């Protein structure tokens, strides 16, 4: 009996130590973050101030992203995909090269636009100044913003005219870089690798389904989709293709993916007219040569 009590006491002591360590770590992290409350953002003529957004963040954002900005808010357990962990300083939607910090304007646009296929809504009802302040507050969670500068924005060349040849070329690019392995033969997000994909925190993540609507994860325009190809979505399995495909090929891929979406578009109409068949390369064996 005494041994059972002793063992129980040891377990309780261990739990108490772990809880105390966790509390100390959280307090230390919060103290470090508080030192960065002087962080600013700059979007056009607007200057955002982290300290000014503390109340706004606690009202609208803390339930998902957490007090410490680590994506562990009380609602996080019910949300899929999970809220972003701001302490890592890694963001999906950027105009900058892969692995680099986004521009303040990138974060500003994300807050206003929201993230499609997620629980992150559009916060356009907030004033521009409130959004600028929130950008600064998001930045204050990560020490990366103290030691690093945002990356260089990629150049988006002028969009060419969509043609049947470009749609065919886009399908060829889709096959060549094996987009279908994740996004599926018809772009529905059910490729053979889809079930194995995880994010940067080893959590399951689903490829984008291009048949769901006209919006993408990081925007609505053709230029937004081009940017996604060339910057990648950091923190996800979606890489940057800037070293693998040329700008013209990226535009061809934009047009092809537009033809998969359900809304009326020039790309979809051309694809229908030419009978363009989507999908992965044929795996059927080649016919035997004539004898």
mmCIF file of C-alpha atoms in Angstrom, residues 5-276:
data_model
loop_
_atom_site.group_PDB
_atom_site.id
_atom_site.type_symbol
_atom_site.label_atom_id
_atom_site.label_comp_id
_atom_site.label_asym_id
_atom_site.label_seq_id
_atom_site.Cartn_x
_atom_site.Cartn_y
_atom_site.Cartn_z
ATOM 1 C CA UNK A 5 1.166 5.707 -2.501
ATOM 2 C CA UNK A 6 4.836 6.385 -3.103
ATOM 3 C CA UNK A 7 4.527 5.545 -6.796
ATOM 4 C CA UNK A 8 1.456 7.766 -7.047
ATOM 5 C CA UNK A 9 3.352 10.600 -5.416
ATOM 6 C CA UNK A 10 6.189 10.203 -7.920
ATOM 7 C CA UNK A 11 3.743 10.372 -10.828
ATOM 8 C CA UNK A 12 2.084 13.490 -9.425
ATOM 9 C CA UNK A 13 5.469 15.070 -8.841
ATOM 10 C CA UNK A 14 6.527 14.318 -12.432
ATOM 11 C CA UNK A 15 3.292 15.786 -13.776
ATOM 12 C CA UNK A 16 3.775 18.881 -11.653
ATOM 13 C CA UNK A 17 7.353 19.304 -12.900
ATOM 14 C CA UNK A 18 6.257 18.978 -16.551
ATOM 15 C CA UNK A 19 3.429 21.455 -15.999
ATOM 16 C CA UNK A 20 5.794 23.873 -14.263
ATOM 17 C CA UNK A 21 8.341 23.579 -17.084
ATOM 18 C CA UNK A 22 5.619 24.160 -19.687
ATOM 19 C CA UNK A 23 4.380 27.193 -17.783
ATOM 20 C CA UNK A 24 7.912 28.563 -17.461
ATOM 21 C CA UNK A 25 8.536 28.048 -21.182
ATOM 22 C CA UNK A 26 5.277 29.792 -22.073
ATOM 23 C CA UNK A 27 6.130 32.701 -19.768
ATOM 24 C CA UNK A 28 9.609 32.973 -21.261
ATOM 25 C CA UNK A 29 8.211 32.889 -24.804
ATOM 26 C CA UNK A 30 5.624 35.533 -23.970
ATOM 27 C CA UNK A 31 8.304 37.702 -22.388
ATOM 28 C CA UNK A 32 10.443 37.405 -25.528
ATOM 29 C CA UNK A 33 7.475 38.284 -27.716
ATOM 30 C CA UNK A 34 6.593 41.273 -25.550
ATOM 31 C CA UNK A 35 10.064 42.642 -26.250
ATOM 32 C CA UNK A 36 9.106 42.734 -29.929
ATOM 33 C CA UNK A 37 5.878 44.683 -29.442
ATOM 34 C CA UNK A 38 7.581 47.660 -31.047
ATOM 35 C CA UNK A 39 7.456 45.827 -34.393
ATOM 36 C CA UNK A 40 6.058 47.815 -37.314
ATOM 37 C CA UNK A 41 4.648 47.039 -40.730
ATOM 38 C CA UNK A 42 4.694 49.238 -43.822
ATOM 39 C CA UNK A 43 2.057 48.893 -46.528
ATOM 40 C CA UNK A 44 2.032 51.811 -48.940
ATOM 41 C CA UNK A 45 1.534 54.927 -46.836
ATOM 42 C CA UNK A 46 0.260 52.935 -43.856
ATOM 43 C CA UNK A 47 2.432 52.139 -40.852
ATOM 44 C CA UNK A 48 1.190 49.386 -38.594
ATOM 45 C CA UNK A 49 2.101 49.059 -34.923
ATOM 46 C CA UNK A 50 2.105 45.710 -33.155
ATOM 47 C CA UNK A 51 1.162 47.155 -29.758
ATOM 48 C CA UNK A 52 -1.943 48.759 -31.286
ATOM 49 C CA UNK A 53 -3.259 45.373 -32.490
ATOM 50 C CA UNK A 54 -3.138 43.496 -29.187
ATOM 51 C CA UNK A 55 -6.855 43.980 -28.538
ATOM 52 C CA UNK A 56 -7.843 43.211 -32.131
ATOM 53 C CA UNK A 57 -5.801 40.010 -32.120
ATOM 54 C CA UNK A 58 -7.326 38.839 -28.839
ATOM 55 C CA UNK A 59 -10.822 39.549 -30.125
ATOM 56 C CA UNK A 60 -10.601 37.947 -33.556
ATOM 57 C CA UNK A 61 -7.504 35.743 -33.827
ATOM 58 C CA UNK A 62 -6.506 34.245 -30.478
ATOM 59 C CA UNK A 63 -9.152 31.490 -30.543
ATOM 60 C CA UNK A 64 -7.360 29.787 -33.441
ATOM 61 C CA UNK A 65 -3.782 31.086 -33.436
ATOM 62 C CA UNK A 66 -3.350 31.133 -29.648
ATOM 63 C CA UNK A 67 -2.041 33.690 -27.157
ATOM 64 C CA UNK A 68 1.543 32.907 -28.168
ATOM 65 C CA UNK A 69 0.777 32.829 -31.904
ATOM 66 C CA UNK A 70 1.774 29.170 -32.034
ATOM 67 C CA UNK A 71 -1.443 27.960 -33.676
ATOM 68 C CA UNK A 72 -2.604 26.294 -30.447
ATOM 69 C CA UNK A 73 -5.721 28.334 -29.689
ATOM 70 C CA UNK A 74 -8.662 26.658 -27.979
ATOM 71 C CA UNK A 75 -10.410 26.149 -31.345
ATOM 72 C CA UNK A 76 -7.364 24.643 -33.056
ATOM 73 C CA UNK A 77 -8.212 21.037 -32.160
ATOM 74 C CA UNK A 78 -11.429 21.282 -34.197
ATOM 75 C CA UNK A 79 -9.881 22.931 -37.252
ATOM 76 C CA UNK A 80 -8.456 21.272 -40.363
ATOM 77 C CA UNK A 81 -6.198 22.523 -41.857
ATOM 78 C CA UNK A 82 -4.601 23.730 -38.615
ATOM 79 C CA UNK A 83 -4.060 27.434 -37.869
ATOM 80 C CA UNK A 84 -0.669 28.865 -38.850
ATOM 81 C CA UNK A 85 2.091 28.849 -36.241
ATOM 82 C CA UNK A 86 3.367 32.422 -36.463
ATOM 83 C CA UNK A 87 6.387 31.728 -34.241
ATOM 84 C CA UNK A 88 8.028 29.811 -37.122
ATOM 85 C CA UNK A 89 7.912 32.789 -39.466
ATOM 86 C CA UNK A 90 6.869 30.484 -42.344
ATOM 87 C CA UNK A 91 4.001 31.533 -44.609
ATOM 88 C CA UNK A 92 2.223 29.914 -47.545
ATOM 89 C CA UNK A 93 1.108 33.050 -49.375
ATOM 90 C CA UNK A 94 4.036 35.165 -50.481
ATOM 91 C CA UNK A 95 5.229 37.098 -53.491
ATOM 92 C CA UNK A 96 8.808 36.394 -52.397
ATOM 93 C CA UNK A 97 11.104 33.490 -53.197
ATOM 94 C CA UNK A 98 10.755 30.208 -51.361
ATOM 95 C CA UNK A 99 12.223 30.031 -47.863
ATOM 96 C CA UNK A 100 12.162 33.803 -47.358
ATOM 97 C CA UNK A 101 9.925 36.061 -45.316
ATOM 98 C CA UNK A 102 6.905 37.595 -47.075
ATOM 99 C CA UNK A 103 6.412 41.279 -47.714
ATOM 100 C CA UNK A 104 4.213 43.182 -45.273
ATOM 101 C CA UNK A 105 1.799 43.643 -48.169
ATOM 102 C CA UNK A 106 1.603 39.847 -48.590
ATOM 103 C CA UNK A 107 0.401 39.425 -44.995
ATOM 104 C CA UNK A 108 -1.908 42.424 -45.362
ATOM 105 C CA UNK A 109 -3.533 40.856 -48.427
ATOM 106 C CA UNK A 110 -3.853 37.453 -46.733
ATOM 107 C CA UNK A 111 -5.666 38.987 -43.751
ATOM 108 C CA UNK A 112 -8.029 40.806 -46.070
ATOM 109 C CA UNK A 113 -8.602 37.929 -48.496
ATOM 110 C CA UNK A 114 -8.631 34.968 -46.113
ATOM 111 C CA UNK A 115 -7.478 31.482 -47.103
ATOM 112 C CA UNK A 116 -9.744 29.415 -49.307
ATOM 113 C CA UNK A 117 -10.557 25.856 -48.141
ATOM 114 C CA UNK A 118 -9.728 26.741 -44.552
ATOM 115 C CA UNK A 119 -11.303 28.362 -41.491
ATOM 116 C CA UNK A 120 -9.378 31.582 -42.097
ATOM 117 C CA UNK A 121 -12.047 34.086 -43.231
ATOM 118 C CA UNK A 122 -11.692 37.404 -44.967
ATOM 119 C CA UNK A 123 -11.078 40.232 -42.491
ATOM 120 C CA UNK A 124 -11.842 42.979 -44.994
ATOM 121 C CA UNK A 125 -14.444 44.460 -42.585
ATOM 122 C CA UNK A 126 -11.496 45.645 -40.488
ATOM 123 C CA UNK A 127 -10.103 49.030 -41.419
ATOM 124 C CA UNK A 128 -6.887 49.214 -43.428
ATOM 125 C CA UNK A 129 -5.104 50.572 -40.350
ATOM 126 C CA UNK A 130 -6.340 47.693 -38.192
ATOM 127 C CA UNK A 131 -5.094 45.206 -40.767
ATOM 128 C CA UNK A 132 -1.722 46.954 -40.952
ATOM 129 C CA UNK A 133 -1.477 46.808 -37.151
ATOM 130 C CA UNK A 134 -2.337 43.091 -37.238
ATOM 131 C CA UNK A 135 0.463 42.497 -39.750
ATOM 132 C CA UNK A 136 2.918 44.036 -37.288
ATOM 133 C CA UNK A 137 1.432 41.932 -34.477
ATOM 134 C CA UNK A 138 1.786 38.734 -36.514
ATOM 135 C CA UNK A 139 5.423 39.636 -37.170
ATOM 136 C CA UNK A 140 6.177 40.171 -33.477
ATOM 137 C CA UNK A 141 5.606 36.477 -32.757
ATOM 138 C CA UNK A 142 8.757 35.378 -34.610
ATOM 139 C CA UNK A 143 12.359 36.421 -34.022
ATOM 140 C CA UNK A 144 12.972 35.914 -37.758
ATOM 141 C CA UNK A 145 11.656 39.411 -38.352
ATOM 142 C CA UNK A 146 14.445 40.805 -36.149
ATOM 143 C CA UNK A 147 17.321 39.085 -37.944
ATOM 144 C CA UNK A 148 15.993 38.734 -41.511
ATOM 145 C CA UNK A 149 14.516 40.952 -44.171
ATOM 146 C CA UNK A 150 11.696 39.908 -46.512
ATOM 147 C CA UNK A 151 12.756 38.124 -49.656
ATOM 148 C CA UNK A 152 12.842 39.603 -53.137
ATOM 149 C CA UNK A 153 9.460 39.538 -54.884
ATOM 150 C CA UNK A 154 9.353 37.400 -58.006
ATOM 151 C CA UNK A 155 8.676 39.063 -61.325
ATOM 152 C CA UNK A 156 5.353 38.154 -62.910
ATOM 153 C CA UNK A 157 5.628 38.671 -66.678
ATOM 154 C CA UNK A 158 2.744 39.967 -68.717
ATOM 155 C CA UNK A 159 0.068 37.347 -69.249
ATOM 156 C CA UNK A 160 -0.043 36.038 -72.833
ATOM 157 C CA UNK A 161 -3.204 35.344 -74.789
ATOM 158 C CA UNK A 162 -4.783 31.986 -74.028
ATOM 159 C CA UNK A 163 -4.892 29.635 -77.015
ATOM 160 C CA UNK A 164 -5.588 25.971 -77.706
ATOM 161 C CA UNK A 165 -1.863 25.338 -78.136
ATOM 162 C CA UNK A 166 -1.159 26.869 -74.720
ATOM 163 C CA UNK A 167 -3.778 24.661 -73.077
ATOM 164 C CA UNK A 168 -2.201 21.580 -74.648
ATOM 165 C CA UNK A 169 1.214 22.762 -73.525
ATOM 166 C CA UNK A 170 -0.164 23.324 -70.019
ATOM 167 C CA UNK A 171 -1.382 19.730 -69.854
ATOM 168 C CA UNK A 172 2.098 18.614 -70.929
ATOM 169 C CA UNK A 173 3.640 20.662 -68.083
ATOM 170 C CA UNK A 174 1.124 19.195 -65.613
ATOM 171 C CA UNK A 175 2.301 15.750 -66.685
ATOM 172 C CA UNK A 176 6.020 16.589 -66.904
ATOM 173 C CA UNK A 177 6.396 17.950 -63.370
ATOM 174 C CA UNK A 178 3.981 15.304 -62.080
ATOM 175 C CA UNK A 179 1.376 17.624 -60.566
ATOM 176 C CA UNK A 180 -1.053 14.720 -60.927
ATOM 177 C CA UNK A 181 0.740 12.681 -58.238
ATOM 178 C CA UNK A 182 -0.740 15.008 -55.606
ATOM 179 C CA UNK A 183 -3.556 16.860 -57.369
ATOM 180 C CA UNK A 184 -4.921 13.866 -59.230
ATOM 181 C CA UNK A 185 -5.463 13.041 -62.873
ATOM 182 C CA UNK A 186 -8.279 15.567 -63.194
ATOM 183 C CA UNK A 187 -7.131 18.046 -60.531
ATOM 184 C CA UNK A 188 -9.509 16.910 -57.795
ATOM 185 C CA UNK A 189 -6.763 16.485 -55.191
ATOM 186 C CA UNK A 190 -6.887 12.674 -55.137
ATOM 187 C CA UNK A 191 -3.521 11.757 -56.612
ATOM 188 C CA UNK A 192 -1.636 8.616 -55.520
ATOM 189 C CA UNK A 193 0.556 10.630 -53.117
ATOM 190 C CA UNK A 194 -2.302 12.645 -51.597
ATOM 191 C CA UNK A 195 -2.872 10.393 -48.586
ATOM 192 C CA UNK A 196 0.804 10.551 -47.575
ATOM 193 C CA UNK A 197 1.281 14.323 -47.577
ATOM 194 C CA UNK A 198 2.136 16.229 -44.389
ATOM 195 C CA UNK A 199 2.904 19.863 -43.570
ATOM 196 C CA UNK A 200 6.046 21.261 -41.910
ATOM 197 C CA UNK A 201 4.769 20.128 -38.508
ATOM 198 C CA UNK A 202 4.125 16.562 -39.720
ATOM 199 C CA UNK A 203 0.353 16.964 -39.867
ATOM 200 C CA UNK A 204 -1.722 15.496 -42.722
ATOM 201 C CA UNK A 205 -2.512 17.996 -45.450
ATOM 202 C CA UNK A 206 -4.708 17.712 -48.531
ATOM 203 C CA UNK A 207 -3.721 18.850 -52.042
ATOM 204 C CA UNK A 208 -5.841 21.585 -53.593
ATOM 205 C CA UNK A 209 -8.952 20.546 -55.524
ATOM 206 C CA UNK A 210 -9.200 22.747 -58.616
ATOM 207 C CA UNK A 211 -12.826 21.738 -59.197
ATOM 208 C CA UNK A 212 -14.029 23.368 -55.961
ATOM 209 C CA UNK A 213 -14.374 26.933 -57.195
ATOM 210 C CA UNK A 214 -12.724 29.966 -58.730
ATOM 211 C CA UNK A 215 -10.508 30.885 -55.783
ATOM 212 C CA UNK A 216 -7.094 29.493 -54.978
ATOM 213 C CA UNK A 217 -5.399 29.173 -51.612
ATOM 214 C CA UNK A 218 -3.526 32.432 -52.118
ATOM 215 C CA UNK A 219 -5.605 34.547 -54.440
ATOM 216 C CA UNK A 220 -8.094 34.726 -57.286
ATOM 217 C CA UNK A 221 -6.284 36.070 -60.345
ATOM 218 C CA UNK A 222 -4.175 34.334 -62.978
ATOM 219 C CA UNK A 223 -1.207 36.312 -61.676
ATOM 220 C CA UNK A 224 -1.855 34.896 -58.187
ATOM 221 C CA UNK A 225 -1.783 31.339 -59.545
ATOM 222 C CA UNK A 226 1.421 32.039 -61.479
ATOM 223 C CA UNK A 227 2.970 33.335 -58.242
ATOM 224 C CA UNK A 228 2.002 30.165 -56.375
ATOM 225 C CA UNK A 229 3.885 28.045 -58.933
ATOM 226 C CA UNK A 230 7.009 30.149 -58.758
ATOM 227 C CA UNK A 231 7.174 30.759 -54.998
ATOM 228 C CA UNK A 232 5.706 27.514 -53.686
ATOM 229 C CA UNK A 233 3.616 27.320 -50.527
ATOM 230 C CA UNK A 234 6.172 27.242 -47.715
ATOM 231 C CA UNK A 235 5.242 24.921 -44.872
ATOM 232 C CA UNK A 236 3.462 22.554 -47.279
ATOM 233 C CA UNK A 237 4.597 19.897 -49.796
ATOM 234 C CA UNK A 238 3.898 22.365 -52.644
ATOM 235 C CA UNK A 239 7.369 23.395 -53.867
ATOM 236 C CA UNK A 240 8.553 26.319 -55.914
ATOM 237 C CA UNK A 241 8.822 25.410 -59.594
ATOM 238 C CA UNK A 242 10.943 28.432 -60.511
ATOM 239 C CA UNK A 243 13.993 26.225 -61.158
ATOM 240 C CA UNK A 244 12.056 23.638 -63.144
ATOM 241 C CA UNK A 245 9.708 25.459 -65.479
ATOM 242 C CA UNK A 246 10.100 28.568 -67.586
ATOM 243 C CA UNK A 247 7.765 31.582 -67.302
ATOM 244 C CA UNK A 248 5.947 30.630 -70.525
ATOM 245 C CA UNK A 249 5.415 27.107 -69.193
ATOM 246 C CA UNK A 250 4.052 28.517 -65.950
ATOM 247 C CA UNK A 251 1.494 30.561 -67.901
ATOM 248 C CA UNK A 252 0.547 27.457 -69.900
ATOM 249 C CA UNK A 253 -0.038 25.621 -66.619
ATOM 250 C CA UNK A 254 -2.183 28.501 -65.343
ATOM 251 C CA UNK A 255 -4.407 28.260 -68.419
ATOM 252 C CA UNK A 256 -4.690 24.484 -68.178
ATOM 253 C CA UNK A 257 -5.685 24.572 -64.496
ATOM 254 C CA UNK A 258 -8.234 27.277 -65.237
ATOM 255 C CA UNK A 259 -9.859 24.863 -67.694
ATOM 256 C CA UNK A 260 -10.464 22.420 -64.818
ATOM 257 C CA UNK A 261 -12.435 24.882 -62.718
ATOM 258 C CA UNK A 262 -16.246 24.737 -62.702
ATOM 259 C CA UNK A 263 -17.027 28.324 -63.656
ATOM 260 C CA UNK A 264 -17.454 29.609 -67.194
ATOM 261 C CA UNK A 265 -14.132 30.708 -68.677
ATOM 262 C CA UNK A 266 -12.367 31.092 -72.003
ATOM 263 C CA UNK A 267 -9.961 28.308 -71.029
ATOM 264 C CA UNK A 268 -12.779 25.888 -70.249
ATOM 265 C CA UNK A 269 -14.563 26.680 -73.500
ATOM 266 C CA UNK A 270 -11.417 26.158 -75.583
ATOM 267 C CA UNK A 271 -10.698 22.889 -73.774
ATOM 268 C CA UNK A 272 -14.228 21.725 -74.611
ATOM 269 C CA UNK A 273 -13.880 22.726 -78.252
ATOM 270 C CA UNK A 274 -10.633 20.829 -78.778
ATOM 271 C CA UNK A 275 -11.656 17.865 -76.616
ATOM 272 C CA UNK A 276 -8.686 18.292 -74.270
#
